Coordinates of C-alpha atoms and ligand atoms in Angstrom, one line a residue:
M1 CA 14.7 -49.3 -2.9
K2 CA 13.5 -51.3 0.1
K3 CA 13.9 -48.4 2.3
L4 CA 11.8 -46.1 0.5
F5 CA 8.5 -49.0 0.4
Q6 CA 9.0 -49.4 4.1
Q7 CA 8.9 -45.8 5.0
T8 CA 5.8 -45.8 2.2
A9 CA 4.1 -48.3 3.8
S10 CA 4.4 -47.0 7.7
H11 CA 3.3 -43.8 6.4
L12 CA 0.0 -45.4 4.7
K13 CA -0.5 -47.3 8.1
K14 CA -0.1 -43.6 10.1
S15 CA -2.2 -42.0 7.8
T16 CA -5.4 -43.9 7.6
A17 CA -7.8 -45.1 10.7
R18 CA -6.0 -47.7 13.0
E19 CA -8.4 -50.6 12.3
T20 CA -7.8 -50.5 9.0
K21 CA -5.3 -53.0 7.2
V22 CA -2.8 -51.8 4.9
T23 CA -0.6 -54.4 2.6
L24 CA 2.0 -53.4 -0.1
Y25 CA 1.9 -56.2 -2.6
P26 CA 6.2 -56.7 -1.8
A27 CA 6.5 -58.2 -5.6
S28 CA 4.5 -55.6 -7.1
C29 CA 7.7 -52.7 -5.8
V30 CA 9.5 -51.0 -8.3
M31 CA 11.4 -47.7 -9.1
L32 CA 10.3 -45.3 -11.9
E33 CA 12.9 -42.4 -12.5
G34 CA 12.4 -40.8 -9.1
S35 CA 10.0 -42.8 -7.4
G36 CA 8.8 -45.6 -6.3
L37 CA 5.7 -47.2 -7.4
A38 CA 3.5 -50.3 -6.0
L39 CA 0.1 -51.8 -5.5
A40 CA -1.6 -51.3 -2.2
R41 CA -4.6 -52.7 -0.3
I42 CA -6.0 -50.4 1.9
G43 CA -8.6 -51.9 3.8
G44 CA -11.3 -53.3 1.0
R45 CA -9.1 -51.3 -1.6
K46 CA -6.3 -51.1 -3.8
V47 CA -4.5 -48.3 -5.1
L48 CA -1.1 -47.7 -6.9
V49 CA 0.9 -46.2 -4.7
E50 CA 3.8 -43.9 -5.7
A51 CA 6.4 -42.5 -3.2
A52 CA 9.4 -40.3 -3.6
K53 CA 11.5 -38.2 -1.5
T54 CA 9.7 -34.7 -2.0
E55 CA 6.3 -34.0 -3.9
G56 CA 8.3 -32.7 -7.2
D57 CA 9.9 -35.8 -7.8
L58 CA 6.1 -37.5 -8.0
S59 CA 5.6 -38.4 -11.7
A60 CA 2.6 -36.0 -13.4
D61 CA 0.9 -39.5 -15.0
F62 CA -0.4 -41.0 -11.9
Q63 CA -3.0 -38.4 -10.3
G64 CA -4.3 -38.8 -6.4
R65 CA -3.7 -37.3 -2.8
V66 CA -0.5 -36.9 -1.6
T67 CA 0.4 -36.7 2.1
T68 CA 3.5 -35.7 3.1
A69 CA 6.0 -36.2 6.2
T70 CA 9.7 -35.3 6.7
G71 CA 11.8 -36.5 3.4
L72 CA 8.6 -38.3 2.2
A73 CA 5.9 -37.8 -0.5
V74 CA 3.1 -40.8 -0.7
K75 CA 0.5 -40.5 -3.4
Q76 CA -2.7 -42.4 -3.5
C77 CA -4.1 -43.3 -7.1
D78 CA -7.2 -45.1 -8.2
L79 CA -6.9 -48.1 -10.3
C80 CA -8.9 -45.9 -13.4
H81 CA -8.4 -46.8 -17.0
A82 CA -6.3 -43.5 -17.2
H83 CA -3.8 -44.8 -14.6
A84 CA -3.4 -48.5 -16.4
D85 CA -2.5 -47.1 -19.3
A86 CA 0.2 -45.0 -17.7
L87 CA 1.4 -48.1 -16.3
R88 CA 1.4 -49.7 -19.4
R89 CA 3.0 -47.2 -21.1
A90 CA 5.6 -46.9 -17.9
L91 CA 5.9 -50.7 -17.6
T92 CA 5.9 -52.2 -20.8
W93 CA 5.4 -55.6 -19.7
T94 CA 2.1 -54.8 -17.9
A95 CA 0.8 -54.7 -21.6
P96 CA -0.8 -57.4 -23.4
I97 CA 1.5 -59.1 -26.7
S98 CA 1.5 -61.1 -29.1
L99 CA 2.6 -64.6 -28.2
R100 CA 3.1 -66.1 -31.5
D101 CA 6.6 -67.7 -30.8
R102 CA 6.0 -69.5 -28.0
Q103 CA 5.6 -73.0 -28.1
T104 CA 2.8 -73.2 -25.1
T105 CA -0.1 -71.1 -24.4
I106 CA -3.1 -71.7 -21.8
G107 CA -6.1 -69.5 -21.6
C108 CA -7.0 -68.2 -18.6
G109 CA -10.3 -66.9 -18.8
D110 CA -11.5 -64.7 -15.6
R111 CA -14.8 -63.6 -15.4
L112 CA -14.3 -60.7 -12.5
G113 CA -11.0 -59.5 -12.9
R114 CA -9.4 -61.3 -9.8
A115 CA -7.5 -64.3 -10.9
T116 CA -4.6 -63.2 -12.7
P117 CA -1.7 -63.7 -9.7
G118 CA -3.2 -67.3 -9.4
H119 CA -2.7 -68.0 -12.9
I120 CA 0.7 -66.6 -12.8
R121 CA 1.7 -68.5 -10.0
A122 CA 0.9 -71.7 -12.2
V123 CA 2.6 -70.9 -15.2
R124 CA 5.1 -70.0 -13.9
Q125 CA 6.3 -73.2 -12.9
F126 CA 6.1 -74.9 -15.8
G127 CA 7.3 -72.0 -18.1
V128 CA 4.1 -71.6 -20.0
A129 CA 2.8 -68.5 -21.8
P130 CA -0.3 -67.2 -20.2
V131 CA -3.2 -65.4 -22.1
L132 CA -4.2 -63.8 -19.0
A133 CA -7.3 -61.4 -20.2
Q134 CA -9.8 -64.1 -22.6
Q135 CA -13.3 -63.0 -22.6
S136 CA -16.3 -63.6 -24.7
I137 CA -18.7 -61.1 -25.9
R138 CA -21.2 -63.3 -24.2
E139 CA -19.2 -63.5 -21.1
L140 CA -18.8 -59.2 -21.0
N141 CA -23.2 -59.4 -21.9
L142 CA -23.7 -61.4 -18.6
T143 CA -21.0 -59.7 -16.1
G144 CA -21.8 -56.1 -17.6
R145 CA -17.2 -55.6 -18.0
S146 CA -16.1 -54.6 -21.2
Y147 CA -12.8 -55.2 -22.9
Q148 CA -10.8 -52.5 -21.4
N149 CA -12.0 -53.4 -17.8
V150 CA -10.7 -56.4 -18.9
V151 CA -7.5 -55.8 -19.7
D152 CA -7.2 -52.8 -17.5
D153 CA -7.9 -55.3 -14.7
V154 CA -5.2 -57.9 -15.9
T155 CA -2.4 -55.1 -16.3
F156 CA -3.3 -54.1 -12.2
L157 CA -2.8 -57.7 -11.2
V158 CA 0.6 -58.0 -13.6
F159 CA 1.9 -55.3 -11.7
Q160 CA 0.6 -56.6 -8.4
E161 CA 2.2 -59.8 -9.0
G162 CA 5.3 -58.3 -10.7
Y163 CA 5.5 -60.9 -13.5
Q164 CA 7.5 -59.7 -16.6
D165 CA 7.3 -62.6 -19.0
G166 CA 4.9 -61.4 -21.1
F167 CA 1.5 -62.4 -21.4
G168 CA -1.7 -62.4 -24.0
A169 CA -5.2 -60.7 -24.1
D170 CA -7.8 -62.9 -26.6
G171 CA -10.9 -61.2 -27.7
D172 CA -12.9 -64.3 -27.2
H173 CA -15.2 -65.9 -30.3
L174 CA -15.3 -62.7 -32.1
K175 CA -17.8 -62.5 -35.4
T176 CA -17.8 -59.1 -36.6
L177 CA -15.3 -56.1 -37.7
A178 CA -16.9 -54.2 -35.2
D179 CA -16.7 -55.9 -32.1
I180 CA -12.7 -57.1 -33.3
N181 CA -12.1 -53.3 -33.4
V182 CA -13.6 -52.6 -30.1
A183 CA -11.1 -55.7 -28.6
V184 CA -8.0 -54.2 -29.8
D185 CA -8.8 -50.5 -29.3
A186 CA -8.8 -52.1 -25.5
G187 CA -5.4 -53.7 -26.4
M188 CA -6.1 -57.0 -26.9
A189 CA -3.2 -58.7 -29.1
M190 CA -5.2 -62.0 -30.1
I191 CA -8.1 -62.1 -31.9
T192 CA -10.4 -65.4 -31.5
L193 CA -12.5 -65.4 -35.0
D194 CA -15.8 -67.3 -35.0
L195 CA -16.4 -68.3 -38.6
S196 CA -19.2 -70.5 -37.2
E197 CA -21.8 -67.9 -38.6
T198 CA -19.7 -67.2 -42.0
M199 CA -19.2 -70.6 -43.0
L200 CA -22.2 -72.3 -44.2
A201 CA -22.2 -75.5 -41.7
A202 CA -25.6 -77.1 -43.2
A203 CA -24.3 -78.1 -46.4
E204 CA -22.0 -80.7 -44.3
N205 CA -25.3 -82.6 -45.0
W206 CA -26.7 -81.8 -48.0
D207 CA -26.6 -83.9 -50.8
A208 CA -25.0 -84.7 -54.1
A209 CA -27.3 -82.4 -56.2
R210 CA -27.4 -79.6 -53.7
I211 CA -23.6 -79.3 -53.3
E212 CA -23.0 -79.3 -57.2
A213 CA -25.7 -76.7 -58.3
A214 CA -24.0 -74.3 -55.1
F215 CA -20.4 -74.9 -56.1
A216 CA -21.6 -74.2 -60.1
E217 CA -22.8 -70.7 -58.7
L218 CA -19.4 -70.0 -57.6
P219 CA -16.8 -67.6 -59.6
Q220 CA -15.8 -70.1 -62.4
A221 CA -12.1 -69.2 -62.1
E222 CA -12.3 -70.3 -58.3
Q223 CA -14.2 -73.7 -59.4
T224 CA -11.8 -74.3 -61.4
R225 CA -8.6 -73.6 -58.9
V226 CA -10.4 -75.5 -55.8
L227 CA -10.9 -78.6 -58.4
A228 CA -7.2 -78.7 -59.2
A229 CA -5.9 -78.6 -56.0
Y230 CA -8.0 -80.4 -53.7
A231 CA -11.3 -82.8 -56.0
D232 CA -9.4 -86.6 -56.1
R233 CA -6.3 -86.3 -54.4
S234 CA -4.9 -87.2 -51.4
F235 CA -2.5 -86.0 -48.9
D236 CA 0.0 -87.5 -46.9
V237 CA 0.1 -86.1 -43.8
E238 CA 2.8 -87.5 -41.5
G239 CA 2.1 -91.1 -43.3
A240 CA -1.9 -90.4 -42.8
T241 CA -3.5 -90.1 -45.5
I242 CA -6.3 -87.7 -46.3
A243 CA -7.9 -88.5 -49.1
I244 CA -10.7 -85.8 -50.4
P245 CA -12.7 -86.9 -53.1
A246 CA -14.3 -84.4 -55.8
L247 CA -17.8 -83.8 -54.2
E248 CA -15.8 -83.5 -50.7
A249 CA -14.0 -80.7 -52.0
K250 CA -16.8 -79.1 -53.7
R251 CA -18.8 -79.3 -50.2
C252 CA -15.5 -77.5 -48.7
A253 CA -15.8 -74.9 -51.2
V254 CA -19.6 -74.2 -50.7
M255 CA -18.8 -74.6 -46.6
Y256 CA -15.7 -72.5 -46.1
L257 CA -14.7 -70.1 -49.2
K258 CA -16.5 -67.2 -48.2
A259 CA -15.2 -67.4 -44.5
M260 CA -12.2 -67.4 -46.0
D261 CA -12.2 -64.4 -47.3
F262 CA -13.9 -63.0 -44.3
A263 CA -10.2 -64.4 -42.6
L264 CA -8.8 -62.3 -45.3
E265 CA -10.5 -59.2 -44.0
V266 CA -10.2 -59.7 -40.8
Y267 CA -6.0 -60.4 -41.0
R268 CA -5.5 -57.1 -42.7
L269 CA -7.7 -55.6 -40.2
L270 CA -5.3 -56.5 -37.7
Q271 CA -2.1 -56.0 -39.9
K272 CA -3.3 -52.4 -40.1
R273 CA -3.4 -52.1 -36.9
R274 CA -1.1 -54.1 -35.3
G275 CA 1.7 -54.5 -37.6
N276 CA 3.0 -58.2 -37.1
A277 CA 2.4 -57.7 -33.2
F278 CA -0.9 -60.2 -32.9
D279 CA -2.5 -63.5 -32.8
L280 CA -5.0 -64.8 -35.1
E281 CA -6.6 -67.9 -33.8
I282 CA -9.7 -69.5 -36.4
S283 CA -12.3 -71.1 -34.4
I284 CA -14.8 -73.3 -35.9
D285 CA -15.7 -75.4 -32.7
E286 CA -18.6 -74.1 -32.1
T287 CA -20.8 -75.7 -34.8
K288 CA -22.5 -79.2 -34.5
A289 CA -20.5 -81.7 -36.5
P290 CA -17.1 -82.5 -36.1
T291 CA -14.3 -80.8 -37.7
L292 CA -13.0 -84.0 -40.5
P293 CA -9.4 -84.4 -40.8
A294 CA -10.0 -83.1 -44.6
H295 CA -12.0 -79.8 -43.9
H296 CA -9.5 -78.7 -41.5
L297 CA -6.5 -79.8 -44.2
F298 CA -8.8 -77.8 -46.7
I299 CA -9.1 -74.7 -44.6
I300 CA -6.0 -74.3 -43.4
K301 CA -5.0 -74.7 -47.4
E302 CA -7.1 -72.0 -48.0
L303 CA -6.0 -69.6 -45.1
L304 CA -2.2 -70.0 -47.0
H305 CA -3.2 -69.4 -50.4
R306 CA -4.4 -66.0 -48.7
H307 CA -0.9 -65.7 -46.7
I308 CA -2.8 -65.5 -43.7
T309 CA -0.3 -66.4 -40.4
V310 CA -2.7 -68.6 -38.2
S311 CA -1.4 -68.2 -34.7
S312 CA -3.3 -71.4 -33.7
L313 CA -7.0 -73.2 -35.1
A314 CA -9.6 -74.9 -32.7
P315 CA -11.4 -77.4 -34.6
R316 CA -14.4 -79.2 -33.3
F317 CA -13.6 -82.7 -31.7
I318 CA -15.5 -85.5 -31.6
G319 CA -16.5 -86.5 -28.2
E320 CA -18.4 -83.5 -26.2
F321 CA -15.8 -80.7 -24.5
Q322 CA -18.7 -79.8 -22.3
K323 CA -18.0 -77.1 -20.0
A324 CA -16.8 -77.9 -16.9
V325 CA -16.6 -81.6 -16.5
D326 CA -14.2 -84.1 -17.9
Y327 CA -14.2 -85.5 -21.8
A328 CA -16.8 -87.5 -22.6
G329 CA -16.5 -89.6 -25.6
D330 CA -14.9 -92.5 -27.6
L331 CA -11.2 -91.6 -26.4
A332 CA -9.3 -93.8 -28.7
E333 CA -11.2 -92.3 -31.6
F334 CA -9.9 -88.8 -30.2
E335 CA -6.5 -90.2 -30.4
R336 CA -6.9 -91.2 -33.7
Q337 CA -8.4 -88.3 -35.1
F338 CA -6.4 -85.9 -33.1
A339 CA -2.9 -87.2 -34.3
V340 CA -4.3 -86.7 -37.5
H341 CA -5.3 -82.8 -36.5
C342 CA -1.4 -82.1 -34.9
G343 CA 0.3 -83.7 -38.1
I344 CA -2.2 -81.0 -39.9
A345 CA -1.1 -78.1 -37.9
R346 CA 2.7 -79.5 -37.7
N347 CA 2.9 -79.5 -41.8
H348 CA 1.3 -76.1 -42.4
G349 CA 3.1 -73.7 -40.6
N350 CA 3.3 -75.4 -37.2
Y351 CA 0.4 -73.2 -35.3
K352 CA -0.7 -74.6 -32.3
V353 CA -4.5 -76.7 -32.3
S354 CA -6.5 -74.8 -30.0
I355 CA -8.2 -76.7 -27.5
H356 CA -11.2 -74.5 -26.1
S357 CA -13.5 -75.4 -23.2
G358 CA -10.5 -77.2 -22.2
S359 CA -10.3 -77.3 -18.0
D360 CA -10.9 -80.3 -16.8
K361 CA -10.9 -82.4 -19.7
L362 CA -7.9 -84.4 -17.8
S363 CA -8.8 -88.0 -19.1
A364 CA -7.8 -86.6 -22.7
Y365 CA -4.9 -84.4 -21.8
P366 CA -2.2 -87.3 -22.1
V367 CA -2.8 -87.5 -25.9
I368 CA -3.3 -83.6 -26.2
G369 CA -0.2 -83.4 -24.9
K370 CA 1.5 -86.2 -27.2
Y371 CA 0.3 -85.4 -30.3
T372 CA 0.8 -81.8 -30.2
R373 CA 4.1 -81.9 -28.7
H374 CA 3.3 -79.4 -26.5
R375 CA 2.7 -76.9 -29.3
V376 CA -0.7 -75.9 -28.0
H377 CA -3.0 -73.5 -27.0
V378 CA -5.5 -74.8 -24.2
K379 CA -8.4 -72.2 -23.3
T380 CA -10.2 -72.8 -20.0
A381 CA -13.5 -70.1 -19.5
G382 CA -15.4 -70.7 -16.5
T383 CA -12.7 -72.8 -14.4
S384 CA -11.4 -69.5 -12.6
W385 CA -14.5 -68.7 -11.7
L386 CA -15.6 -72.0 -10.0
E387 CA -12.5 -71.5 -8.0
A388 CA -14.1 -68.2 -6.9
V389 CA -17.3 -69.9 -5.7
R390 CA -14.9 -72.3 -4.1
T391 CA -13.3 -69.3 -2.3
V392 CA -16.5 -67.8 -0.9
A393 CA -18.2 -71.4 0.0
D394 CA -15.1 -71.6 1.9
C395 CA -14.2 -68.4 3.7
A396 CA -18.0 -66.9 3.6
P397 CA -20.8 -69.8 3.7
S398 CA -23.7 -68.2 4.5
V399 CA -22.8 -66.4 1.2
Y400 CA -22.5 -69.5 -0.9
R401 CA -25.8 -70.9 0.4
D402 CA -27.5 -67.4 -1.2
V403 CA -24.9 -67.5 -4.7
H404 CA -26.1 -71.3 -4.8
R405 CA -30.1 -70.9 -4.2
K406 CA -29.4 -68.3 -6.8
A407 CA -27.6 -70.7 -9.3
L408 CA -30.5 -72.6 -9.1
A409 CA -33.2 -70.1 -9.8
F410 CA -31.3 -68.8 -12.9
F411 CA -30.4 -72.0 -13.9
P412 CA -33.3 -72.1 -16.8
E413 CA -32.0 -68.5 -18.5
A414 CA -28.7 -69.8 -18.6
L415 CA -29.8 -72.6 -20.4
K416 CA -30.5 -70.1 -23.5
Y417 CA -26.5 -69.2 -23.5
Y418 CA -24.9 -72.3 -22.6
H419 CA -25.0 -76.0 -23.7
V420 CA -24.7 -78.3 -20.3
T421 CA -26.7 -81.4 -19.0
P422 CA -26.3 -81.5 -16.1
K423 CA -28.4 -84.1 -13.8
L424 CA -30.4 -81.4 -11.0
D425 CA -31.6 -84.2 -8.8
N426 CA -27.6 -85.5 -8.3
I427 CA -26.9 -81.8 -6.4
P428 CA -27.6 -82.8 -2.6
A429 CA -30.2 -80.4 -0.9
L430 CA -28.5 -77.4 0.3
D431 CA -29.9 -77.5 3.8
S432 CA -28.6 -81.1 4.0
V433 CA -24.9 -79.9 3.7
K434 CA -22.6 -78.9 6.6
D435 CA -20.7 -75.8 5.9
A436 CA -17.2 -77.4 6.3
D437 CA -18.8 -79.5 3.6
L438 CA -19.4 -76.8 0.9
P439 CA -16.3 -76.7 -0.8
A440 CA -16.2 -80.1 -2.2
L441 CA -19.6 -79.5 -4.0
M442 CA -17.2 -77.6 -6.2
D443 CA -15.8 -80.8 -6.8
Q444 CA -19.7 -82.5 -7.8
A445 CA -20.4 -82.5 -11.7
D446 CA -23.8 -81.3 -11.6
A447 CA -23.3 -78.7 -9.1
R448 CA -19.9 -77.7 -11.1
Q449 CA -22.1 -77.1 -14.3
V450 CA -24.5 -75.4 -12.7
L451 CA -22.9 -73.1 -11.4
H452 CA -20.4 -72.5 -14.3
V453 CA -22.9 -71.0 -16.4
T454 CA -25.2 -69.0 -13.8
Y455 CA -22.2 -66.4 -13.3
G456 CA -24.8 -63.8 -14.9
G457 CA -27.4 -64.3 -12.6
I458 CA -25.5 -64.0 -9.6
L459 CA -22.9 -61.5 -10.1
R460 CA -25.8 -59.0 -11.2
D461 CA -28.0 -59.5 -8.4
P462 CA -27.9 -56.2 -6.5
T463 CA -27.2 -58.0 -3.3
I464 CA -26.0 -61.1 -3.6
G465 CA -23.1 -59.4 -6.1
P466 CA -21.4 -57.4 -4.0
R467 CA -21.8 -59.6 -1.3
F468 CA -19.5 -62.3 -3.3
F469 CA -17.4 -59.4 -4.0
A470 CA -16.3 -58.9 -1.1
A471 CA -16.6 -62.0 0.3
L472 CA -14.2 -63.0 -2.4
D473 CA -11.8 -59.9 -2.1
A474 CA -11.7 -61.2 2.3
G475 CA -10.3 -64.6 0.6
E476 CA -8.1 -63.1 -1.2
D477 CA -5.1 -65.3 -0.9
R478 CA -7.2 -68.8 -0.6
Y479 CA -8.2 -67.9 -4.0
Y480 CA -5.1 -67.7 -5.2
E481 CA -3.8 -70.9 -3.7
Y482 CA -6.9 -72.6 -5.0
L483 CA -6.5 -71.5 -8.5
E484 CA -2.5 -72.6 -8.6
R485 CA -4.1 -75.9 -7.5
H486 CA -6.0 -76.0 -10.2
F487 CA -3.9 -74.7 -13.2
V488 CA -0.7 -77.2 -11.6
R489 CA -3.2 -79.9 -12.2
H490 CA -3.9 -79.2 -15.7
L491 CA -0.6 -78.4 -16.7
T492 CA 0.6 -81.5 -15.2
A493 CA -2.0 -83.6 -16.9
L494 CA -0.3 -81.8 -20.5
G495 CA 2.8 -83.5 -19.6
L496 CA 4.8 -80.5 -19.1
P497 CA 7.9 -80.1 -17.7
A498 CA 8.7 -78.3 -14.5
A499 CA 10.5 -74.9 -15.8
K500 CA 14.1 -75.1 -14.5
Ligands
ZN601 ZN1 -14.8 -72.0 -27.8

């Protein structure tokens, strides 16, 4: 097998211009039935390469230009959707799967379709299962990608890295059946159902009269059931007592019952389309008020009442989980409430507690690791993008300077999509920063936040976008190193033991 790939590499070198660099990614080299398959970089371009003794031995599933030499036929194939599909059929470990039976999972949102090898190198050290493809509709709109692009990019990079331990793909923060269908079409095996719009969040602050009136509108049978199940009852969860006064039970019914019925619709859709090979996450984190333990308990009991299997659930925790910076809030109170949330999850099917905007919340990680006992899903979204920016600052300072200026100019627009509160005055004036100090701007909280949310403007800029990608691709190995270091830091802070 080794010999075939050595021959292939030298064949490719001979058939390309002398100054063009040719690399076969060593971890990608695998044998199919009568041929070998690998991922190669030829100059600035990645291709799938299939090689065999004769042209007749090459698979019909991959299409491309064939060149031959004595005893060798080599085909170069584009990284297109048809070939991603063919790869997933030939090597099933390049397709996303359900991770519901895996203990610890980490969401590695990758806005650029380039970060996967760095993620894999980090999770391998801890035996954690990665959700390598994870994007929200908001991110797709801002980057001009589709769910199909997202999954296909990951398929090729999982192949590049030869990672066969299984990974997830998360259609993140989806709110409609139409969007969920698109994500499932693309092969996403995890759906994060965002209930922030189907629930009636405003009822959180309604007075008793208004709650009573709204509750009286519900079907009589539902009223009776809810009152019997919750009103003036208290529930013991690992030593903590969660009391639900009658008014609070009615409030929960008004706030959540419609959303629970929608969750059932989504669950049935997923079962119809994927059997049991999916993960459903319920997310109520994008609301103004923190999720009270009583509400979390009500929600999971109602989901179980509808026979919905939940893989993970994301409450809104107290304090601020702002993008790209550490946890801000009362850590002692966070710990007290977090312990109860974890107890609820353990006692109701042992689903994972999901931490959104989980990157960089390092001061809260010991608490998160301790109370979940590592049965947890931690999502990170823009943090891999920031490591890409760091790489460009390191490898191509002049490109970074344009990126930085664009980020500041685009920031007011980005505030339409994201809630962050950096102090712009704290960001050093760009002209005063030496090239060698540019990467360290990614350690400065205010600069981090600005760059975190302005990716849409940067990537879609007709001059800056292509230069950014070219610089990042030239610094590919450096990018993987930065990512690995960054994710290892997170997984270590969770208290995870090293893989055996
Ligand atoms: Zn979220």
